[in-house]
Amino acid sequence: MLLPSSIPLSVHLPDGITSVVYDVHRPIPPEHRDAEVVVIWQSPAQRLATMPGELPRLRWIQSLMAGTDAIEAAGFDPGVQLTSGRGLHDAPVAEHTLALILAAARRLDRTVAAQADGGWHPSQDANLPFGSPEAFTTLTGAQVVIWGFGGIGTRLAGYLSMLGARVTGVARSAGERDGYPVVTEAELDRVLPTADVLVNILPATAHTEGIVDAAVLAALPERAWLVNVGRGATVVEGDLIEALATGSIAGAALDVFATEPLPESSPLWHAPNAILTPHCAGGRPQAPEALIEENLRRLLAGEELANLV
């Protein structure tokens, strides 16, 4: 089993299984290319692209990322089992998303810019009634739509509810989940016009590529913010830049982008009312050893792996 150098892991292995730490920035040494299992965290794309040829005996890849699109794009043999880190990032991503939403409501981006310029600028919303429908300024009574209502979404919904927001989830099947109403994409036209915030936690798939487009953004009211902590490929960035420039939405708080790192030439750097963080919402996975050990047990027992992609 190969363990990444990018994160300290203390994995308890059964007899007969050995682990070696590999440098995520360098080729796998020849003496370790007989590995049957590799754990991946923060490997650069160029290194992922060479790993299929370096590991001919590979049986299983354990990703510590919730999204596995970069690993899938690397070209590993289809017979190699791939499991995701789904569930390992629920707490940090939900907390980061809450931070972005609060930053949008309280316009912390303006205060940070003013601090850098040494300026004292009173709030532009100070004369609005509390909870005014003209602008998103508080979570009290706010309507938040969470598109991608899995583990992260439900945890985030709990945080938002405690602060007075009303939450609607969007998922593949409608109903109720953890006490929150859930609708399908077919009902977006009904819920988006009421949203103060649209949170995107969608993975990158063939179906979700570019799914947040001009039509979705146009369905939001002018006071609404888009928050994206899913994948950058799910948003048509040109449409978003246009919506920000014209003021058809109030702003966007983004942690993920179509191209990462975000190019210096991207208009998003200077788009009005945009809050950007460098794909850091996930932070470090929470207790990844338990998932690795359980999936190794299942692999050796011939059972189906957890979080199988």
mmCIF file of C-alpha atoms in Angstrom:
data_model
loop_
_atom_site.group_PDB
_atom_site.id
_atom_site.type_symbol
_atom_site.label_atom_id
_atom_site.label_comp_id
_atom_site.label_asym_id
_atom_site.label_seq_id
_atom_site.Cartn_x
_atom_site.Cartn_y
_atom_site.Cartn_z
ATOM 1 C CA MET A 1 0.000 0.000 0.000
ATOM 2 C CA LEU A 2 1.321 3.406 -1.016
ATOM 3 C CA LEU A 3 0.479 6.312 1.298
ATOM 4 C CA PRO A 4 0.889 9.937 0.170
ATOM 5 C CA SER A 5 3.539 12.246 1.567
ATOM 6 C CA SER A 6 1.028 15.110 1.468
ATOM 7 C CA ILE A 7 -0.702 14.103 4.702
ATOM 8 C CA PRO A 8 0.455 12.208 7.808
ATOM 9 C CA LEU A 9 -1.458 8.929 8.064
ATOM 10 C CA SER A 10 -1.293 6.323 10.808
ATOM 11 C CA VAL A 11 -2.944 3.291 9.239
ATOM 12 C CA HIS A 12 -3.111 -0.005 11.146
ATOM 13 C CA LEU A 13 -2.406 -2.771 8.653
ATOM 14 C CA PRO A 14 -3.139 -6.499 8.918
ATOM 15 C CA ASP A 15 -0.335 -9.023 8.809
ATOM 16 C CA GLY A 16 1.172 -9.422 5.378
ATOM 17 C CA ILE A 17 0.385 -5.875 4.237
ATOM 18 C CA THR A 18 3.126 -3.256 4.184
ATOM 19 C CA SER A 19 2.890 0.465 3.567
ATOM 20 C CA VAL A 20 5.322 2.877 1.977
ATOM 21 C CA VAL A 21 5.057 6.662 1.852
ATOM 22 C CA TYR A 22 5.468 7.999 -1.681
ATOM 23 C CA ASP A 23 6.376 11.553 -2.693
ATOM 24 C CA VAL A 24 3.302 12.973 -4.441
ATOM 25 C CA HIS A 25 5.542 15.234 -6.561
ATOM 26 C CA ARG A 26 7.944 12.566 -7.867
ATOM 27 C CA PRO A 27 7.633 9.335 -9.878
ATOM 28 C CA ILE A 28 6.936 6.150 -7.929
ATOM 29 C CA PRO A 29 10.341 4.499 -7.296
ATOM 30 C CA PRO A 30 10.835 1.261 -9.286
ATOM 31 C CA GLU A 31 11.117 -0.827 -6.115
ATOM 32 C CA HIS A 32 7.576 0.201 -5.096
ATOM 33 C CA ARG A 33 5.822 -0.209 -8.433
ATOM 34 C CA ASP A 34 4.451 -3.589 -7.399
ATOM 35 C CA ALA A 35 1.957 -1.812 -5.120
ATOM 36 C CA GLU A 36 -1.631 -3.038 -5.305
ATOM 37 C CA VAL A 37 -3.171 -0.148 -3.363
ATOM 38 C CA VAL A 38 -2.548 3.591 -3.512
ATOM 39 C CA VAL A 39 -4.043 6.339 -1.373
ATOM 40 C CA ILE A 40 -4.260 9.694 -3.145
ATOM 41 C CA TRP A 41 -4.340 13.160 -1.632
ATOM 42 C CA GLN A 42 -3.159 16.396 -3.267
ATOM 43 C CA SER A 43 -1.297 14.750 -6.145
ATOM 44 C CA PRO A 44 -0.698 17.199 -9.021
ATOM 45 C CA ALA A 45 -2.531 16.388 -12.251
ATOM 46 C CA GLN A 46 0.719 15.730 -14.125
ATOM 47 C CA ARG A 47 1.697 13.142 -11.542
ATOM 48 C CA LEU A 48 -1.699 11.438 -11.669
ATOM 49 C CA ALA A 49 -1.345 11.151 -15.435
ATOM 50 C CA THR A 50 1.848 9.083 -15.123
ATOM 51 C CA MET A 51 0.730 6.837 -12.261
ATOM 52 C CA PRO A 52 -1.279 4.340 -14.373
ATOM 53 C CA GLY A 53 1.917 3.363 -16.189
ATOM 54 C CA GLU A 54 3.913 3.184 -12.962
ATOM 55 C CA LEU A 55 1.553 0.849 -11.104
ATOM 56 C CA PRO A 56 0.762 -2.175 -13.326
ATOM 57 C CA ARG A 57 -0.425 -4.330 -10.393
ATOM 58 C CA LEU A 58 -2.785 -1.758 -8.952
ATOM 59 C CA ARG A 59 -6.123 -3.137 -7.674
ATOM 60 C CA TRP A 60 -7.600 -0.291 -5.676
ATOM 61 C CA ILE A 61 -7.293 3.504 -5.410
ATOM 62 C CA GLN A 62 -8.511 5.205 -2.242
ATOM 63 C CA SER A 63 -9.067 8.885 -2.907
ATOM 64 C CA LEU A 64 -9.198 11.109 0.146
ATOM 65 C CA MET A 65 -10.991 13.760 -1.937
ATOM 66 C CA ALA A 66 -14.769 13.711 -2.103
ATOM 67 C CA GLY A 67 -14.620 14.372 -5.846
ATOM 68 C CA THR A 68 -12.694 11.909 -7.991
ATOM 69 C CA ASP A 69 -12.917 13.611 -11.391
ATOM 70 C CA ALA A 70 -9.163 14.312 -11.549
ATOM 71 C CA ILE A 71 -8.338 10.668 -10.802
ATOM 72 C CA GLU A 72 -10.873 9.415 -13.324
ATOM 73 C CA ALA A 73 -9.313 11.674 -15.956
ATOM 74 C CA ALA A 74 -5.843 10.208 -15.326
ATOM 75 C CA GLY A 75 -6.605 7.067 -17.332
ATOM 76 C CA PHE A 76 -6.285 4.232 -14.824
ATOM 77 C CA ASP A 77 -7.358 0.785 -16.002
ATOM 78 C CA PRO A 78 -11.156 0.398 -15.664
ATOM 79 C CA GLY A 79 -10.568 -2.779 -13.677
ATOM 80 C CA VAL A 80 -8.959 -0.808 -10.846
ATOM 81 C CA GLN A 81 -11.485 -0.083 -8.113
ATOM 82 C CA LEU A 82 -11.783 3.582 -7.168
ATOM 83 C CA THR A 83 -13.290 4.759 -3.889
ATOM 84 C CA SER A 84 -13.890 8.361 -2.886
ATOM 85 C CA GLY A 85 -13.391 10.292 0.319
ATOM 86 C CA ARG A 86 -17.094 11.072 0.548
ATOM 87 C CA GLY A 87 -17.938 11.975 4.141
ATOM 88 C CA LEU A 88 -14.379 12.922 5.110
ATOM 89 C CA HIS A 89 -14.940 16.597 4.298
ATOM 90 C CA ASP A 90 -18.509 17.211 5.456
ATOM 91 C CA ALA A 91 -17.534 19.341 8.456
ATOM 92 C CA PRO A 92 -14.790 21.537 6.909
ATOM 93 C CA VAL A 93 -16.668 22.169 3.646
ATOM 94 C CA ALA A 94 -19.896 22.991 5.477
ATOM 95 C CA GLU A 95 -18.023 25.378 7.787
ATOM 96 C CA HIS A 96 -16.217 27.070 4.890
ATOM 97 C CA THR A 97 -19.483 27.419 2.993
ATOM 98 C CA LEU A 98 -21.125 28.985 6.022
ATOM 99 C CA ALA A 99 -18.188 31.399 6.251
ATOM 100 C CA LEU A 100 -18.644 32.396 2.600
ATOM 101 C CA ILE A 101 -22.377 32.936 3.080
ATOM 102 C CA LEU A 102 -21.833 35.087 6.165
ATOM 103 C CA ALA A 103 -19.088 37.030 4.380
ATOM 104 C CA ALA A 104 -21.556 37.734 1.579
ATOM 105 C CA ALA A 105 -24.330 38.787 3.948
ATOM 106 C CA ARG A 106 -22.085 41.088 6.003
ATOM 107 C CA ARG A 107 -19.980 42.150 2.971
ATOM 108 C CA LEU A 108 -16.696 41.297 4.599
ATOM 109 C CA ASP A 109 -15.081 41.531 1.168
ATOM 110 C CA ARG A 110 -15.735 45.280 1.198
ATOM 111 C CA THR A 111 -14.306 45.695 4.678
ATOM 112 C CA VAL A 112 -11.155 43.729 3.799
ATOM 113 C CA ALA A 113 -10.643 45.904 0.717
ATOM 114 C CA ALA A 114 -11.257 49.047 2.769
ATOM 115 C CA GLN A 115 -8.774 47.908 5.402
ATOM 116 C CA ALA A 116 -6.124 47.345 2.731
ATOM 117 C CA ASP A 117 -6.740 50.909 1.502
ATOM 118 C CA GLY A 118 -6.871 52.365 5.001
ATOM 119 C CA GLY A 119 -10.439 53.516 4.464
ATOM 120 C CA TRP A 120 -13.342 53.797 6.934
ATOM 121 C CA HIS A 121 -16.500 53.127 4.927
ATOM 122 C CA PRO A 122 -19.863 52.794 6.678
ATOM 123 C CA SER A 123 -22.060 49.891 5.608
ATOM 124 C CA GLN A 124 -24.000 50.532 2.421
ATOM 125 C CA ASP A 125 -26.904 48.538 3.881
ATOM 126 C CA ALA A 126 -27.117 50.361 7.210
ATOM 127 C CA ASN A 127 -30.287 52.243 6.271
ATOM 128 C CA LEU A 128 -32.205 49.167 5.082
ATOM 129 C CA PRO A 129 -34.769 47.595 7.417
ATOM 130 C CA PHE A 130 -33.534 44.409 9.062
ATOM 131 C CA GLY A 131 -34.159 41.494 6.698
ATOM 132 C CA SER A 132 -35.168 43.814 3.864
ATOM 133 C CA PRO A 133 -35.986 41.911 0.647
ATOM 134 C CA GLU A 134 -33.944 44.469 -1.297
ATOM 135 C CA ALA A 135 -30.643 42.877 -0.278
ATOM 136 C CA PHE A 136 -29.244 39.754 1.331
ATOM 137 C CA THR A 137 -27.871 41.032 4.637
ATOM 138 C CA THR A 138 -28.807 38.371 7.215
ATOM 139 C CA LEU A 139 -29.499 34.671 7.518
ATOM 140 C CA THR A 140 -32.493 35.406 9.722
ATOM 141 C CA GLY A 141 -35.445 34.513 7.539
ATOM 142 C CA ALA A 142 -33.258 34.026 4.452
ATOM 143 C CA GLN A 143 -34.090 31.355 1.880
ATOM 144 C CA VAL A 144 -31.096 29.168 1.003
ATOM 145 C CA VAL A 145 -31.269 26.614 -1.800
ATOM 146 C CA ILE A 146 -28.619 23.884 -1.610
ATOM 147 C CA TRP A 147 -28.077 22.091 -4.926
ATOM 148 C CA GLY A 148 -26.383 18.800 -4.121
ATOM 149 C CA PHE A 149 -28.004 17.772 -0.865
ATOM 150 C CA GLY A 150 -25.767 15.023 0.441
ATOM 151 C CA GLY A 151 -23.686 14.823 3.587
ATOM 152 C CA ILE A 152 -22.159 18.276 3.226
ATOM 153 C CA GLY A 153 -25.497 19.831 2.299
ATOM 154 C CA THR A 154 -27.384 18.381 5.231
ATOM 155 C CA ARG A 155 -24.672 19.419 7.694
ATOM 156 C CA LEU A 156 -24.663 22.920 6.227
ATOM 157 C CA ALA A 157 -28.461 23.022 6.476
ATOM 158 C CA GLY A 158 -28.200 22.440 10.213
ATOM 159 C CA TYR A 159 -25.802 25.357 10.632
ATOM 160 C CA LEU A 160 -28.043 27.605 8.545
ATOM 161 C CA SER A 161 -31.188 26.632 10.426
ATOM 162 C CA MET A 162 -29.553 27.515 13.737
ATOM 163 C CA LEU A 163 -28.960 31.013 12.356
ATOM 164 C CA GLY A 164 -32.571 31.424 11.260
ATOM 165 C CA ALA A 165 -32.436 30.511 7.580
ATOM 166 C CA ARG A 166 -34.966 28.416 5.683
ATOM 167 C CA VAL A 167 -33.366 25.661 3.607
ATOM 168 C CA THR A 168 -34.526 23.770 0.532
ATOM 169 C CA GLY A 169 -32.393 20.974 -0.878
ATOM 170 C CA VAL A 170 -32.122 19.956 -4.514
ATOM 171 C CA ALA A 171 -31.299 16.335 -5.265
ATOM 172 C CA ARG A 172 -32.107 13.547 -7.705
ATOM 173 C CA SER A 173 -35.177 12.468 -5.740
ATOM 174 C CA ALA A 174 -37.732 14.706 -4.021
ATOM 175 C CA GLY A 175 -39.175 14.347 -0.535
ATOM 176 C CA GLU A 176 -37.688 15.138 2.845
ATOM 177 C CA ARG A 177 -34.173 14.563 4.134
ATOM 178 C CA ASP A 178 -33.129 15.167 7.728
ATOM 179 C CA GLY A 179 -36.250 17.274 8.159
ATOM 180 C CA TYR A 180 -35.593 19.535 5.163
ATOM 181 C CA PRO A 181 -37.738 19.716 2.018
ATOM 182 C CA VAL A 182 -35.962 18.379 -1.061
ATOM 183 C CA VAL A 183 -36.966 19.005 -4.669
ATOM 184 C CA THR A 184 -35.576 17.805 -7.989
ATOM 185 C CA GLU A 185 -34.039 19.886 -10.776
ATOM 186 C CA ALA A 186 -37.444 19.933 -12.445
ATOM 187 C CA GLU A 187 -38.648 22.265 -9.679
ATOM 188 C CA LEU A 188 -35.751 24.721 -9.810
ATOM 189 C CA ASP A 189 -37.881 27.230 -11.701
ATOM 190 C CA ARG A 190 -40.150 27.354 -8.645
ATOM 191 C CA VAL A 191 -37.530 27.647 -5.897
ATOM 192 C CA LEU A 192 -34.800 29.781 -7.488
ATOM 193 C CA PRO A 193 -36.862 33.004 -7.724
ATOM 194 C CA THR A 194 -37.312 32.887 -3.929
ATOM 195 C CA ALA A 195 -33.637 32.277 -3.088
ATOM 196 C CA ASP A 196 -31.374 34.670 -1.253
ATOM 197 C CA VAL A 197 -28.496 32.219 -1.714
ATOM 198 C CA LEU A 198 -27.935 29.350 -4.145
ATOM 199 C CA VAL A 199 -25.278 26.976 -2.802
ATOM 200 C CA ASN A 200 -23.732 24.663 -5.390
ATOM 201 C CA ILE A 201 -22.195 21.447 -3.995
ATOM 202 C CA LEU A 202 -22.475 19.483 -7.228
ATOM 203 C CA PRO A 203 -19.744 17.076 -8.379
ATOM 204 C CA ALA A 204 -18.260 17.269 -11.855
ATOM 205 C CA THR A 205 -20.009 14.758 -14.098
ATOM 206 C CA ALA A 206 -21.172 14.666 -17.707
ATOM 207 C CA HIS A 207 -24.614 15.697 -16.496
ATOM 208 C CA THR A 208 -23.525 18.577 -14.255
ATOM 209 C CA GLU A 209 -20.945 20.163 -16.580
ATOM 210 C CA GLY A 210 -22.046 23.745 -17.146
ATOM 211 C CA ILE A 211 -25.377 23.123 -15.429
ATOM 212 C CA VAL A 212 -25.270 26.501 -13.646
ATOM 213 C CA ASP A 213 -25.677 28.628 -16.736
ATOM 214 C CA ALA A 214 -27.292 31.877 -17.818
ATOM 215 C CA ALA A 215 -30.789 30.408 -17.448
ATOM 216 C CA VAL A 216 -30.172 29.333 -13.846
ATOM 217 C CA LEU A 217 -28.605 32.669 -12.955
ATOM 218 C CA ALA A 218 -31.446 34.578 -14.624
ATOM 219 C CA ALA A 219 -33.964 32.690 -12.485
ATOM 220 C CA LEU A 220 -32.379 34.094 -9.307
ATOM 221 C CA PRO A 221 -33.549 37.446 -7.923
ATOM 222 C CA GLU A 222 -31.146 40.399 -8.065
ATOM 223 C CA ARG A 223 -30.485 40.128 -4.299
ATOM 224 C CA ALA A 224 -29.262 36.531 -4.574
ATOM 225 C CA TRP A 225 -25.708 35.242 -4.202
ATOM 226 C CA LEU A 226 -24.220 32.150 -5.835
ATOM 227 C CA VAL A 227 -21.887 30.140 -3.593
ATOM 228 C CA ASN A 228 -19.916 27.361 -5.288
ATOM 229 C CA VAL A 229 -17.991 24.798 -3.241
ATOM 230 C CA GLY A 230 -18.686 21.862 -5.571
ATOM 231 C CA ARG A 231 -16.690 21.852 -8.787
ATOM 232 C CA GLY A 232 -15.803 24.710 -11.110
ATOM 233 C CA ALA A 233 -16.834 22.730 -14.190
ATOM 234 C CA THR A 234 -20.469 22.901 -13.089
ATOM 235 C CA VAL A 235 -20.629 26.672 -13.697
ATOM 236 C CA VAL A 236 -20.442 28.447 -17.051
ATOM 237 C CA GLU A 237 -17.985 31.089 -15.921
ATOM 238 C CA GLY A 238 -18.674 33.394 -18.857
ATOM 239 C CA ASP A 239 -22.353 33.490 -17.907
ATOM 240 C CA LEU A 240 -21.485 34.158 -14.273
ATOM 241 C CA ILE A 241 -19.093 36.982 -15.172
ATOM 242 C CA GLU A 242 -21.843 38.537 -17.280
ATOM 243 C CA ALA A 243 -24.370 38.222 -14.443
ATOM 244 C CA LEU A 244 -21.966 39.915 -12.020
ATOM 245 C CA ALA A 245 -21.125 42.680 -14.488
ATOM 246 C CA THR A 246 -24.777 43.483 -15.192
ATOM 247 C CA GLY A 247 -25.909 43.107 -11.592
ATOM 248 C CA SER A 248 -28.522 40.484 -12.409
ATOM 249 C CA ILE A 249 -27.346 38.719 -9.229
ATOM 250 C CA ALA A 250 -25.914 40.382 -6.138
ATOM 251 C CA GLY A 251 -22.644 38.485 -6.019
ATOM 252 C CA ALA A 252 -20.759 35.203 -6.045
ATOM 253 C CA ALA A 253 -18.585 33.479 -3.447
ATOM 254 C CA LEU A 254 -16.451 30.854 -5.144
ATOM 255 C CA ASP A 255 -14.017 28.246 -3.869
ATOM 256 C CA VAL A 256 -13.701 26.259 -7.116
ATOM 257 C CA PHE A 257 -13.044 27.212 -10.724
ATOM 258 C CA ALA A 258 -13.043 25.689 -14.195
ATOM 259 C CA THR A 259 -9.247 26.085 -14.364
ATOM 260 C CA GLU A 260 -7.163 25.825 -11.207
ATOM 261 C CA PRO A 261 -5.151 27.677 -10.132
ATOM 262 C CA LEU A 262 -7.389 30.463 -11.415
ATOM 263 C CA PRO A 263 -5.404 32.174 -14.220
ATOM 264 C CA GLU A 264 -4.231 35.722 -13.595
ATOM 265 C CA SER A 265 -6.102 36.712 -16.748
ATOM 266 C CA SER A 266 -9.473 35.523 -15.435
ATOM 267 C CA PRO A 267 -12.052 38.343 -15.173
ATOM 268 C CA LEU A 268 -13.261 36.741 -11.946
ATOM 269 C CA TRP A 269 -10.313 38.270 -10.070
ATOM 270 C CA HIS A 270 -11.766 41.722 -10.655
ATOM 271 C CA ALA A 271 -15.455 40.938 -11.077
ATOM 272 C CA PRO A 272 -17.755 43.108 -8.961
ATOM 273 C CA ASN A 273 -19.070 41.565 -5.755
ATOM 274 C CA ALA A 274 -16.995 38.401 -6.030
ATOM 275 C CA ILE A 275 -15.427 36.622 -3.058
ATOM 276 C CA LEU A 276 -12.780 34.066 -4.050
ATOM 277 C CA THR A 277 -10.973 31.394 -2.040
ATOM 278 C CA PRO A 278 -8.370 29.017 -3.554
ATOM 279 C CA HIS A 279 -10.169 25.642 -3.461
ATOM 280 C CA CYS A 280 -9.531 25.294 0.249
ATOM 281 C CA ALA A 281 -13.003 24.526 1.599
ATOM 282 C CA GLY A 282 -12.196 20.870 2.191
ATOM 283 C CA GLY A 283 -9.093 21.489 4.254
ATOM 284 C CA ARG A 284 -7.794 18.157 5.540
ATOM 285 C CA PRO A 285 -9.924 15.002 5.513
ATOM 286 C CA GLN A 286 -11.410 14.117 8.894
ATOM 287 C CA ALA A 287 -10.213 10.754 10.282
ATOM 288 C CA PRO A 288 -9.296 9.200 6.894
ATOM 289 C CA GLU A 289 -7.575 6.221 8.525
ATOM 290 C CA ALA A 290 -10.887 4.637 9.513
ATOM 291 C CA LEU A 291 -12.097 4.628 5.900
ATOM 292 C CA ILE A 292 -8.790 3.300 4.579
ATOM 293 C CA GLU A 293 -8.706 0.481 7.139
ATOM 294 C CA GLU A 294 -12.333 -0.505 6.567
ATOM 295 C CA ASN A 295 -11.920 -0.589 2.796
ATOM 296 C CA LEU A 296 -8.710 -2.597 3.094
ATOM 297 C CA ARG A 297 -10.572 -5.109 5.261
ATOM 298 C CA ARG A 298 -13.322 -5.298 2.638
ATOM 299 C CA LEU A 299 -10.815 -5.702 -0.203
ATOM 300 C CA LEU A 300 -9.102 -8.631 1.512
ATOM 301 C CA ALA A 301 -12.479 -10.206 2.349
ATOM 302 C CA GLY A 302 -13.769 -9.840 -1.199
ATOM 303 C CA GLU A 303 -16.573 -7.474 -0.103
ATOM 304 C CA GLU A 304 -17.843 -4.381 -1.908
ATOM 305 C CA LEU A 305 -15.811 -1.314 -0.994
ATOM 306 C CA ALA A 306 -17.326 1.732 0.699
ATOM 307 C CA ASN A 307 -17.723 4.868 -1.445
ATOM 308 C CA LEU A 308 -17.145 2.884 -4.617
ATOM 309 C CA VAL A 309 -17.209 5.151 -7.660
#
